[in-house]
PDB file of C-alpha atoms in Angstrom:
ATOM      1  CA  UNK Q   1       1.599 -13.127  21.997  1.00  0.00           C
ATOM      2  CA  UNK Q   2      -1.660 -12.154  20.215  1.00  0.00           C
ATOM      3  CA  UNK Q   3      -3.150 -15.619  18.417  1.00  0.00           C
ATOM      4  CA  UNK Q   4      -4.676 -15.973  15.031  1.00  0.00           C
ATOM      5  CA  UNK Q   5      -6.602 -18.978  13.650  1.00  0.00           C
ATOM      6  CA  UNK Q   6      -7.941 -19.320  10.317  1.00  0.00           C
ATOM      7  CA  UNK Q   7     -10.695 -21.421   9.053  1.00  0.00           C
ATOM      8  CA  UNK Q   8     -10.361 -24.360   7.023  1.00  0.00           C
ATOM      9  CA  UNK Q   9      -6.390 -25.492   7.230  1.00  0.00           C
ATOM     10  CA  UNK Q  10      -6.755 -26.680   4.008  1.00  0.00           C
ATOM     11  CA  UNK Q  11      -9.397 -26.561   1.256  1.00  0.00           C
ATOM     12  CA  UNK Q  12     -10.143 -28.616  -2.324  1.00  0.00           C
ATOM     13  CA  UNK Q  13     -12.411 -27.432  -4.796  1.00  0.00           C
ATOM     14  CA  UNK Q  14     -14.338 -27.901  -8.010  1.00  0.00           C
ATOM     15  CA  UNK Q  15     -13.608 -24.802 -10.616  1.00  0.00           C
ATOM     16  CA  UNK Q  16     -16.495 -22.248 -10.366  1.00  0.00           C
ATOM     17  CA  UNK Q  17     -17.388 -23.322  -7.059  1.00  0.00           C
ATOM     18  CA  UNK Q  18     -16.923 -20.667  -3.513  1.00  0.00           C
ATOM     19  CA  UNK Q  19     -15.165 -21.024  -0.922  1.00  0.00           C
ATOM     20  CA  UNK Q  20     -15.211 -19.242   2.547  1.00  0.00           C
ATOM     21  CA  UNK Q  21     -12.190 -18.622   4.759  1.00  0.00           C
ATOM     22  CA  UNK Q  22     -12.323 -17.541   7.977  1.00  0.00           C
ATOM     23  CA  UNK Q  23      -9.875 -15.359  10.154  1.00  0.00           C
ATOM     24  CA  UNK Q  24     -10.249 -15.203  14.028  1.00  0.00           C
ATOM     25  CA  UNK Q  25      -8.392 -12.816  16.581  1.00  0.00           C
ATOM     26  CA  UNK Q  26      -8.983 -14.864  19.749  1.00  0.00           C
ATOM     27  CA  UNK Q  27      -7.505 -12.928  22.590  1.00  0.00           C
ATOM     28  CA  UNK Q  28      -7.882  -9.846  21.244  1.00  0.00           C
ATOM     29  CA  UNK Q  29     -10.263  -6.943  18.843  1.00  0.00           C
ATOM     30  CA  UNK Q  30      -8.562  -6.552  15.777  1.00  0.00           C
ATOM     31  CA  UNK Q  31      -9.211  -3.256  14.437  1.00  0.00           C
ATOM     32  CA  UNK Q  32      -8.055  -4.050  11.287  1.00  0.00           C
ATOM     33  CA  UNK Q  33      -7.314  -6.984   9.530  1.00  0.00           C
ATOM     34  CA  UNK Q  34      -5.038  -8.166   6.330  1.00  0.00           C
ATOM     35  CA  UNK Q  35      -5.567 -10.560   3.193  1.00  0.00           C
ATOM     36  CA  UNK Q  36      -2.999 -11.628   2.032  1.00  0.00           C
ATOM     37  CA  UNK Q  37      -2.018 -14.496  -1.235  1.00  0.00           C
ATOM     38  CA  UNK Q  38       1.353 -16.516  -1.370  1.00  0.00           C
ATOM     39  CA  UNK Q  39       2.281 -18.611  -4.015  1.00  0.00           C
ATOM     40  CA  UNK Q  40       4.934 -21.300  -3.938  1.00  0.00           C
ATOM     41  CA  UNK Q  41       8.433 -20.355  -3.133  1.00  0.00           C
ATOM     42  CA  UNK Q  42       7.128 -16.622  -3.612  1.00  0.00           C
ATOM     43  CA  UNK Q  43       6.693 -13.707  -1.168  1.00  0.00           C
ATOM     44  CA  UNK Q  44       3.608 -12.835   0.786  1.00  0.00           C
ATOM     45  CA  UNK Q  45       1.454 -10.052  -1.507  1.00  0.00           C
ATOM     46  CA  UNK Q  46      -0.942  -7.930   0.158  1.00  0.00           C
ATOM     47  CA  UNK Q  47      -4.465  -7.867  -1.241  1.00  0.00           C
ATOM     48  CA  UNK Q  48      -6.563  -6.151   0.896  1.00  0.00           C
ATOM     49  CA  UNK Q  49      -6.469  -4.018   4.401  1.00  0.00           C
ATOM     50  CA  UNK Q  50     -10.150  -4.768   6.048  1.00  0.00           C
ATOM     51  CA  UNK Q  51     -11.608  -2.806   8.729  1.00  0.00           C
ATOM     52  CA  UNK Q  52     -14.204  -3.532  10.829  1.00  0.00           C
ATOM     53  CA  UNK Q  53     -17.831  -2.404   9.915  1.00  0.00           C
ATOM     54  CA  UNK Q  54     -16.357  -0.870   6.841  1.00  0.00           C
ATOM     55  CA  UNK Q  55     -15.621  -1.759   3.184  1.00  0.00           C
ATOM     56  CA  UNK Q  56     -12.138  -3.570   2.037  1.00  0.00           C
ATOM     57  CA  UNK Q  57      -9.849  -1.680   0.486  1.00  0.00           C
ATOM     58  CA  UNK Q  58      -7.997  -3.867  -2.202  1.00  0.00           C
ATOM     59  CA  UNK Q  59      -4.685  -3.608  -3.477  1.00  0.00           C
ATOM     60  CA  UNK Q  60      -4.033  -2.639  -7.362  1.00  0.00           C
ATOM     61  CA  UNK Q  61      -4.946  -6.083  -9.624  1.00  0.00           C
ATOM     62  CA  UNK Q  62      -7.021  -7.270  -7.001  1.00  0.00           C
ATOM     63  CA  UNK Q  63     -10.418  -7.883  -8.406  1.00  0.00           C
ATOM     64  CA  UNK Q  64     -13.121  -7.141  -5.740  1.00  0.00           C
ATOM     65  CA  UNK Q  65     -15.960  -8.920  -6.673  1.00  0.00           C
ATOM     66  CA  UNK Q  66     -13.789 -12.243  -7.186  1.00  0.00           C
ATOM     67  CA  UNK Q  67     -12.560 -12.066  -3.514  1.00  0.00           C
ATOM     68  CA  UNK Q  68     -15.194 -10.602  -1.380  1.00  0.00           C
ATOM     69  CA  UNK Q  69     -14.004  -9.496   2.308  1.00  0.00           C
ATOM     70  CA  UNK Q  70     -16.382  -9.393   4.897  1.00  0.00           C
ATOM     71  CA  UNK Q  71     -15.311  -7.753   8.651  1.00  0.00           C
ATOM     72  CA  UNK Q  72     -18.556  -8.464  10.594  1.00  0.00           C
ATOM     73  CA  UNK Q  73     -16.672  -8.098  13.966  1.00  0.00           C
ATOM     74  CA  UNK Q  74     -13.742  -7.044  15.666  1.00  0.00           C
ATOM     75  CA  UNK Q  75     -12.719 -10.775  15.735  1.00  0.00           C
ATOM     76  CA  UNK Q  76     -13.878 -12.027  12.256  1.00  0.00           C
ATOM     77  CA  UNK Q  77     -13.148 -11.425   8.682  1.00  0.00           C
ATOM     78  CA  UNK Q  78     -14.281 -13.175   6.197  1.00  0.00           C
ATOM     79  CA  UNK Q  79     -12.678 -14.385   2.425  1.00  0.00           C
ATOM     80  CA  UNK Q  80     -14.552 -15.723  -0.022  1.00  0.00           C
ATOM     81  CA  UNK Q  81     -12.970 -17.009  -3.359  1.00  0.00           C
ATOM     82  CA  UNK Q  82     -16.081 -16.648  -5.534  1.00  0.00           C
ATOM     83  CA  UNK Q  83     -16.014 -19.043  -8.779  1.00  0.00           C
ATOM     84  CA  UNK Q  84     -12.442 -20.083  -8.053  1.00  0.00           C
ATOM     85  CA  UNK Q  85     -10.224 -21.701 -11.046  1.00  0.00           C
ATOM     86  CA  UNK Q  86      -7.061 -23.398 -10.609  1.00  0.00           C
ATOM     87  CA  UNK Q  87      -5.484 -20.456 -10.998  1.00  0.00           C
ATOM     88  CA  UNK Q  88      -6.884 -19.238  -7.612  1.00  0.00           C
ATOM     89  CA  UNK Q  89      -4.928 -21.996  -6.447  1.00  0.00           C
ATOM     90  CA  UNK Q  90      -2.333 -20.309  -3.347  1.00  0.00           C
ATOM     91  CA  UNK Q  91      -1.968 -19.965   0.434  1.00  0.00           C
ATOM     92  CA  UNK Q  92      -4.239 -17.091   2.003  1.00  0.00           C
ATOM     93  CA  UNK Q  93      -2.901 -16.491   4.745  1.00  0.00           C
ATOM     94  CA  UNK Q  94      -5.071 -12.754   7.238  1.00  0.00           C
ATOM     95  CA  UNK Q  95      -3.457 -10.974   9.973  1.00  0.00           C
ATOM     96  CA  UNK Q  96      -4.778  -8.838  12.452  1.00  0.00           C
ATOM     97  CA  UNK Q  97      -4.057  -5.956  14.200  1.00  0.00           C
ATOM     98  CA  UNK Q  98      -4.963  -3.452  16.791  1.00  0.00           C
ATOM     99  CA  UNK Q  99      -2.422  -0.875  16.725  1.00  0.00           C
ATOM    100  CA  UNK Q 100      -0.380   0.028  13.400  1.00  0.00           C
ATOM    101  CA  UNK Q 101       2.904  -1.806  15.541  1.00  0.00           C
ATOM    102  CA  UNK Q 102       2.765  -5.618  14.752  1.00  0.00           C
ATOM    103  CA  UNK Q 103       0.258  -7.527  12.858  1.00  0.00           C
ATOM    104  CA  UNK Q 104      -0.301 -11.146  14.300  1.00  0.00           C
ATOM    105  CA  UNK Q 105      -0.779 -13.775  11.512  1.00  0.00           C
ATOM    106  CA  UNK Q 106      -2.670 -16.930  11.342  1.00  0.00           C
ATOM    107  CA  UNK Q 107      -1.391 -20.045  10.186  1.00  0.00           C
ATOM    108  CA  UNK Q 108      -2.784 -19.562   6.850  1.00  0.00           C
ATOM    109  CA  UNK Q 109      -5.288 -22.125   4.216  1.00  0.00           C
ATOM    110  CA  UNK Q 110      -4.127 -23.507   1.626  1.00  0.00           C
ATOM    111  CA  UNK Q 111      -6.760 -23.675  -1.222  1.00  0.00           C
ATOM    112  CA  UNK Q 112      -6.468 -26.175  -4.436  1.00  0.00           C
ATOM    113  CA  UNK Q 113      -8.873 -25.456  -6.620  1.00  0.00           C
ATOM    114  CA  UNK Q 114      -9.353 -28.645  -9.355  1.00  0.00           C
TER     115      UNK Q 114
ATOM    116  CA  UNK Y   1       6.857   1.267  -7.963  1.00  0.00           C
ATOM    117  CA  UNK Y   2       7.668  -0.515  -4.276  1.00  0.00           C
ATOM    118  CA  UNK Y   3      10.273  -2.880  -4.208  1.00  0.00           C
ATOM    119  CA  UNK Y   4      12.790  -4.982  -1.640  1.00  0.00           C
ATOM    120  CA  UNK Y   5      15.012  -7.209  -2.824  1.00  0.00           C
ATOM    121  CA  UNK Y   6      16.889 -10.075  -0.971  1.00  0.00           C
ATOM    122  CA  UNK Y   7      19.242 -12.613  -1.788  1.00  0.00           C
ATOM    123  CA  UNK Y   8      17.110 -15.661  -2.665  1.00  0.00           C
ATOM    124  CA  UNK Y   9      18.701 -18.311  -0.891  1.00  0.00           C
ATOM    125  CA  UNK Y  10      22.066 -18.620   1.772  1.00  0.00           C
ATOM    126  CA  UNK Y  11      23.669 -21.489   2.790  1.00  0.00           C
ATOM    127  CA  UNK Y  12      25.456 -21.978   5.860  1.00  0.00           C
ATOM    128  CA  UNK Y  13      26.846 -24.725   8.283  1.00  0.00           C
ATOM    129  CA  UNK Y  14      25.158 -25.159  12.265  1.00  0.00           C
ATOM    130  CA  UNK Y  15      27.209 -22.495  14.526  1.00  0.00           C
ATOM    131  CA  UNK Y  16      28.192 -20.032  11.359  1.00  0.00           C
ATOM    132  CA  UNK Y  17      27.029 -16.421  11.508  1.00  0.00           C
ATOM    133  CA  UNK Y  18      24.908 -15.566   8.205  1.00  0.00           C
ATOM    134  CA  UNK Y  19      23.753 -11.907   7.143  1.00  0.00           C
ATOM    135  CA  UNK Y  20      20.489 -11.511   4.956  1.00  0.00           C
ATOM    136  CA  UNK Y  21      20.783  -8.405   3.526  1.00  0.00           C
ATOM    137  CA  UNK Y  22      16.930  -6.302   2.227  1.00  0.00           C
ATOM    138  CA  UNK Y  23      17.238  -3.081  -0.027  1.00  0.00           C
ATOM    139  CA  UNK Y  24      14.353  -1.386  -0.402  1.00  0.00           C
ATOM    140  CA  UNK Y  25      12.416   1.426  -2.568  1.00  0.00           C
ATOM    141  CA  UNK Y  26       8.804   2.038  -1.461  1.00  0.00           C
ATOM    142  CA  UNK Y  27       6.601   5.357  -1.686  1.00  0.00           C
ATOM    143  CA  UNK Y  28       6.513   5.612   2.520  1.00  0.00           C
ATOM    144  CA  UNK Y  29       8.595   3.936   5.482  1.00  0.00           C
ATOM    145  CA  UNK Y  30       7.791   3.850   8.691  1.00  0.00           C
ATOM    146  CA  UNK Y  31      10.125   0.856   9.480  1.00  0.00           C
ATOM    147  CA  UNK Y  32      11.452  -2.164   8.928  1.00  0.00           C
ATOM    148  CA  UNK Y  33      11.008  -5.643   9.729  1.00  0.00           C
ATOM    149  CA  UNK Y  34      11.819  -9.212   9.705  1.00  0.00           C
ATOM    150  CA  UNK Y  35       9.396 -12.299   9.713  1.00  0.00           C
ATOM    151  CA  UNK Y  36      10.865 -16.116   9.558  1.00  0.00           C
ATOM    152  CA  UNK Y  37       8.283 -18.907   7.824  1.00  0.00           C
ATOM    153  CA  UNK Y  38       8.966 -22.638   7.694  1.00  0.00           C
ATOM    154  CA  UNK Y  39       7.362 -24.301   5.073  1.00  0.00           C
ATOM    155  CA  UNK Y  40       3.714 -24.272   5.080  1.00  0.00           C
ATOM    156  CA  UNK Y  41       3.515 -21.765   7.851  1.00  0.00           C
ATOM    157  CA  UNK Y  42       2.821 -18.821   8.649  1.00  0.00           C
ATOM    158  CA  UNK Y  43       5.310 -15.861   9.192  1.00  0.00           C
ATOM    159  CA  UNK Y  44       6.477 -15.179  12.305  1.00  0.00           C
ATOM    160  CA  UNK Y  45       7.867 -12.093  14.040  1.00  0.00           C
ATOM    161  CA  UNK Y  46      11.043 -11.340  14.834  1.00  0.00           C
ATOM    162  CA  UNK Y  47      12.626  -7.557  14.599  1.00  0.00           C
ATOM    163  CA  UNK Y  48      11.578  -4.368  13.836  1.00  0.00           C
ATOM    164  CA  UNK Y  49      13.810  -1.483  13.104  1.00  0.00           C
ATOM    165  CA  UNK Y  50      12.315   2.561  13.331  1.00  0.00           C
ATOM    166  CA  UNK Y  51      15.008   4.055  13.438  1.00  0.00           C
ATOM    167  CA  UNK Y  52      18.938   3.001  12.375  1.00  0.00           C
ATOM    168  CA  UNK Y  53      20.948   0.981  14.089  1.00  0.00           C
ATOM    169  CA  UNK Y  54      21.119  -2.501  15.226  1.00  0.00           C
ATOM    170  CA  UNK Y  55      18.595  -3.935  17.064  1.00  0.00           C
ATOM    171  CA  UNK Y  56      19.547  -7.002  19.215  1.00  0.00           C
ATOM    172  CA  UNK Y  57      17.332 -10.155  20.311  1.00  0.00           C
ATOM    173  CA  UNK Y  58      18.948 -12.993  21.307  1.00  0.00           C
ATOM    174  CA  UNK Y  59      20.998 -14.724  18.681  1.00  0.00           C
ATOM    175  CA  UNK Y  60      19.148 -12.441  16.207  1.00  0.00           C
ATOM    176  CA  UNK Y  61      20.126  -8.701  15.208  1.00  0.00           C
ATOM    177  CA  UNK Y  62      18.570  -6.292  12.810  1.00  0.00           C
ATOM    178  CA  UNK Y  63      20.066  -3.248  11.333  1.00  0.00           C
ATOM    179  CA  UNK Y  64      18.928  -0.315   9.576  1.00  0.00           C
ATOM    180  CA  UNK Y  65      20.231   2.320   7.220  1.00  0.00           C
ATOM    181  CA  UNK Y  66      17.386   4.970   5.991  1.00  0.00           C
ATOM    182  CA  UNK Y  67      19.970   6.758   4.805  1.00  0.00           C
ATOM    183  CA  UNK Y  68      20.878   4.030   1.896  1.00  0.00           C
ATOM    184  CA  UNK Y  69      17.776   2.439   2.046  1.00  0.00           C
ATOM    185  CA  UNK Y  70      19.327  -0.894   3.432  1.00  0.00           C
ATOM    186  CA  UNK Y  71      18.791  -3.005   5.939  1.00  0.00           C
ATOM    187  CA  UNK Y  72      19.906  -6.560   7.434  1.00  0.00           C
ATOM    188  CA  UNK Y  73      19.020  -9.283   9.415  1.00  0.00           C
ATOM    189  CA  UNK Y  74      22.034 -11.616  11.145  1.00  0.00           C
ATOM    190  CA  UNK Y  75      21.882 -14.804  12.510  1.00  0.00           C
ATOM    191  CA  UNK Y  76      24.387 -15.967  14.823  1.00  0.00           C
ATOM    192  CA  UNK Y  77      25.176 -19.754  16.235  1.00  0.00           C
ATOM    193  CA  UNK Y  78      23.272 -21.170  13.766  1.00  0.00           C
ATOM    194  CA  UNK Y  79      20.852 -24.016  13.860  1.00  0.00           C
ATOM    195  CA  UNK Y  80      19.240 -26.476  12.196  1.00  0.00           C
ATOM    196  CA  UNK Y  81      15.707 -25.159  12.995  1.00  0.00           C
ATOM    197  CA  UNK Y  82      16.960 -22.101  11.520  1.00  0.00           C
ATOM    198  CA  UNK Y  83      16.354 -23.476   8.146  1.00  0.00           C
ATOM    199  CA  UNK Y  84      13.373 -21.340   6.676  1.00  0.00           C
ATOM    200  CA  UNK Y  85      12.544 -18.411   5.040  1.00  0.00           C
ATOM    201  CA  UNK Y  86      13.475 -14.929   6.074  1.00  0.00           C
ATOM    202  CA  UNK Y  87      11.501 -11.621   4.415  1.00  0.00           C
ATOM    203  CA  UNK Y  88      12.179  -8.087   5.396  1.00  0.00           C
ATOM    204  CA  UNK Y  89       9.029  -5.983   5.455  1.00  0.00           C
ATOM    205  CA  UNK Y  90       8.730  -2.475   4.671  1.00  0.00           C
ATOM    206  CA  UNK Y  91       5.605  -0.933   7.132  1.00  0.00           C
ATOM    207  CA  UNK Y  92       3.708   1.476   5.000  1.00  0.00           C
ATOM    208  CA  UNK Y  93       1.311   3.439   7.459  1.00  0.00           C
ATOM    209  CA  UNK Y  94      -0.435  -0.019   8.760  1.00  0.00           C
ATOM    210  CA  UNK Y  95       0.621  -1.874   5.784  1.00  0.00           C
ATOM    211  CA  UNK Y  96       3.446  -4.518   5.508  1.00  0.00           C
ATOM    212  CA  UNK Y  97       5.237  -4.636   2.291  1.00  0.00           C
ATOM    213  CA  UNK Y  98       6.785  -8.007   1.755  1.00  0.00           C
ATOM    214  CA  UNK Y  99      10.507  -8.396   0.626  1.00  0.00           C
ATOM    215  CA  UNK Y 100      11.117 -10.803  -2.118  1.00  0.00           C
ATOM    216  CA  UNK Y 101      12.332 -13.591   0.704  1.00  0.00           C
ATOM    217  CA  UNK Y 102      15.709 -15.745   1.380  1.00  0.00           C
ATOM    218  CA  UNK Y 103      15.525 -19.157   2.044  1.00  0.00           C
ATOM    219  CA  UNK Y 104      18.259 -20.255   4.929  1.00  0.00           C
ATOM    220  CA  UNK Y 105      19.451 -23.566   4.321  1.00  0.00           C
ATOM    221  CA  UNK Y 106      21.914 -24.697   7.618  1.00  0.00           C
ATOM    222  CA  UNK Y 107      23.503 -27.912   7.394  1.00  0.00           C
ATOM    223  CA  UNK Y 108      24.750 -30.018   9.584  1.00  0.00           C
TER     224      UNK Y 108
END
């Protein structure tokens, strides 16, 4: 099947500092790719659809200029937890996708933010 | 609003058949899936359901009801790497719509 990596595993922060994850489709163009947030023990919650060359569209309660998407390429998207609290804390965890059928995931990041 | 439900956790012993069942309520439906995660990882495929019916893979089956809005996913011979967590997903034009997620515990 279609593989996914994401970019760091795992991440520890200082509150108000950024932090970058990366999403890679590496045997394939992703046309579109998917953000999404899981807290413990919870269910996976969508937070934005990103499409390459073209803005982010966020889900309802998802503020945009805390968690800016970037889709530079068919095989990159970018997330970037600006000034990240504890809060922020959570597994991201993208998918990608070149038809509307299946979306591949990758293995996710989990982000502690101190 | 969109929402599917699951049980939140089943128990069951290595060789039992379990059922997971999903209800849903969402604003569109193109279909129906199922995902297993282990802890810490990420979701994994593993049916998809268009139109009703059962769906067969291996020792996994899906079914689907549009009709009531229902779906479930059955596990049969379980085993002990079946432990995880199962979520049906509602596919909303090329969105996924998670379920709320059952945890499988199989013992020995």
């Amino acid at each position: 099947g279609a593989v996914v990596s994401q970019h760091p595993s795992r991440v520890i922060c200082k509150s108000g500092t950024s932090v970058k994850i990366e999403c890679r489709s590496l045997d394939f163009q992703a046309t579109t790719m998917f953000w999404y947030r899981q807290f413990p023990k919870q269910s996976l919650m969508l937070m934005a659809t990103s499409n390459e060359g073209s803005k982010a569209t966020y889900e309802q309660g998802v503020e945009k200029d805390k968690f800016l998407i970037n889709h530079a390429s068919l095989t990159l998207s970018t997330l970037t937890v600006t000034s990240a609290h504890p809060e922020d804390s959570s597994f991201y965890i993208c998918s990608a996708t070149w038809t509307s059928n299946e979306q591949f995931f990758g293995p996710g990041t989990r982000l502690t933010v101190l | 609003g969109q929402s599917l439900e699951q049980p939140s956790e089943v128990t069951a012993v290595e060789g039992a058949i379990v059922q997971i069942n999903c209800t849903y309520q969402t604003s569109g439906f193109y279909g129906l899936s199922w995902y297993q995660q282990h802890d810490g990882g990420a979701p994994t495929f593993l049916s998809y359901n268009a139109l009703d019916g059962l769906e067969e893979t291996g020792r996994f089956s899906s079914f689907l009801s549009r009709s009531d809005s229902y779906g479930y996913l059955l596990l049969q011979e379980l085993q002990m790497k079946d432990s995880a967590s199962y979520f049906c997903a509602v596919r909303d034009g090329d969105k996924l719509i998670f379920g709320t997620g059952t945890r499988l515990q199989v013992f020995p």
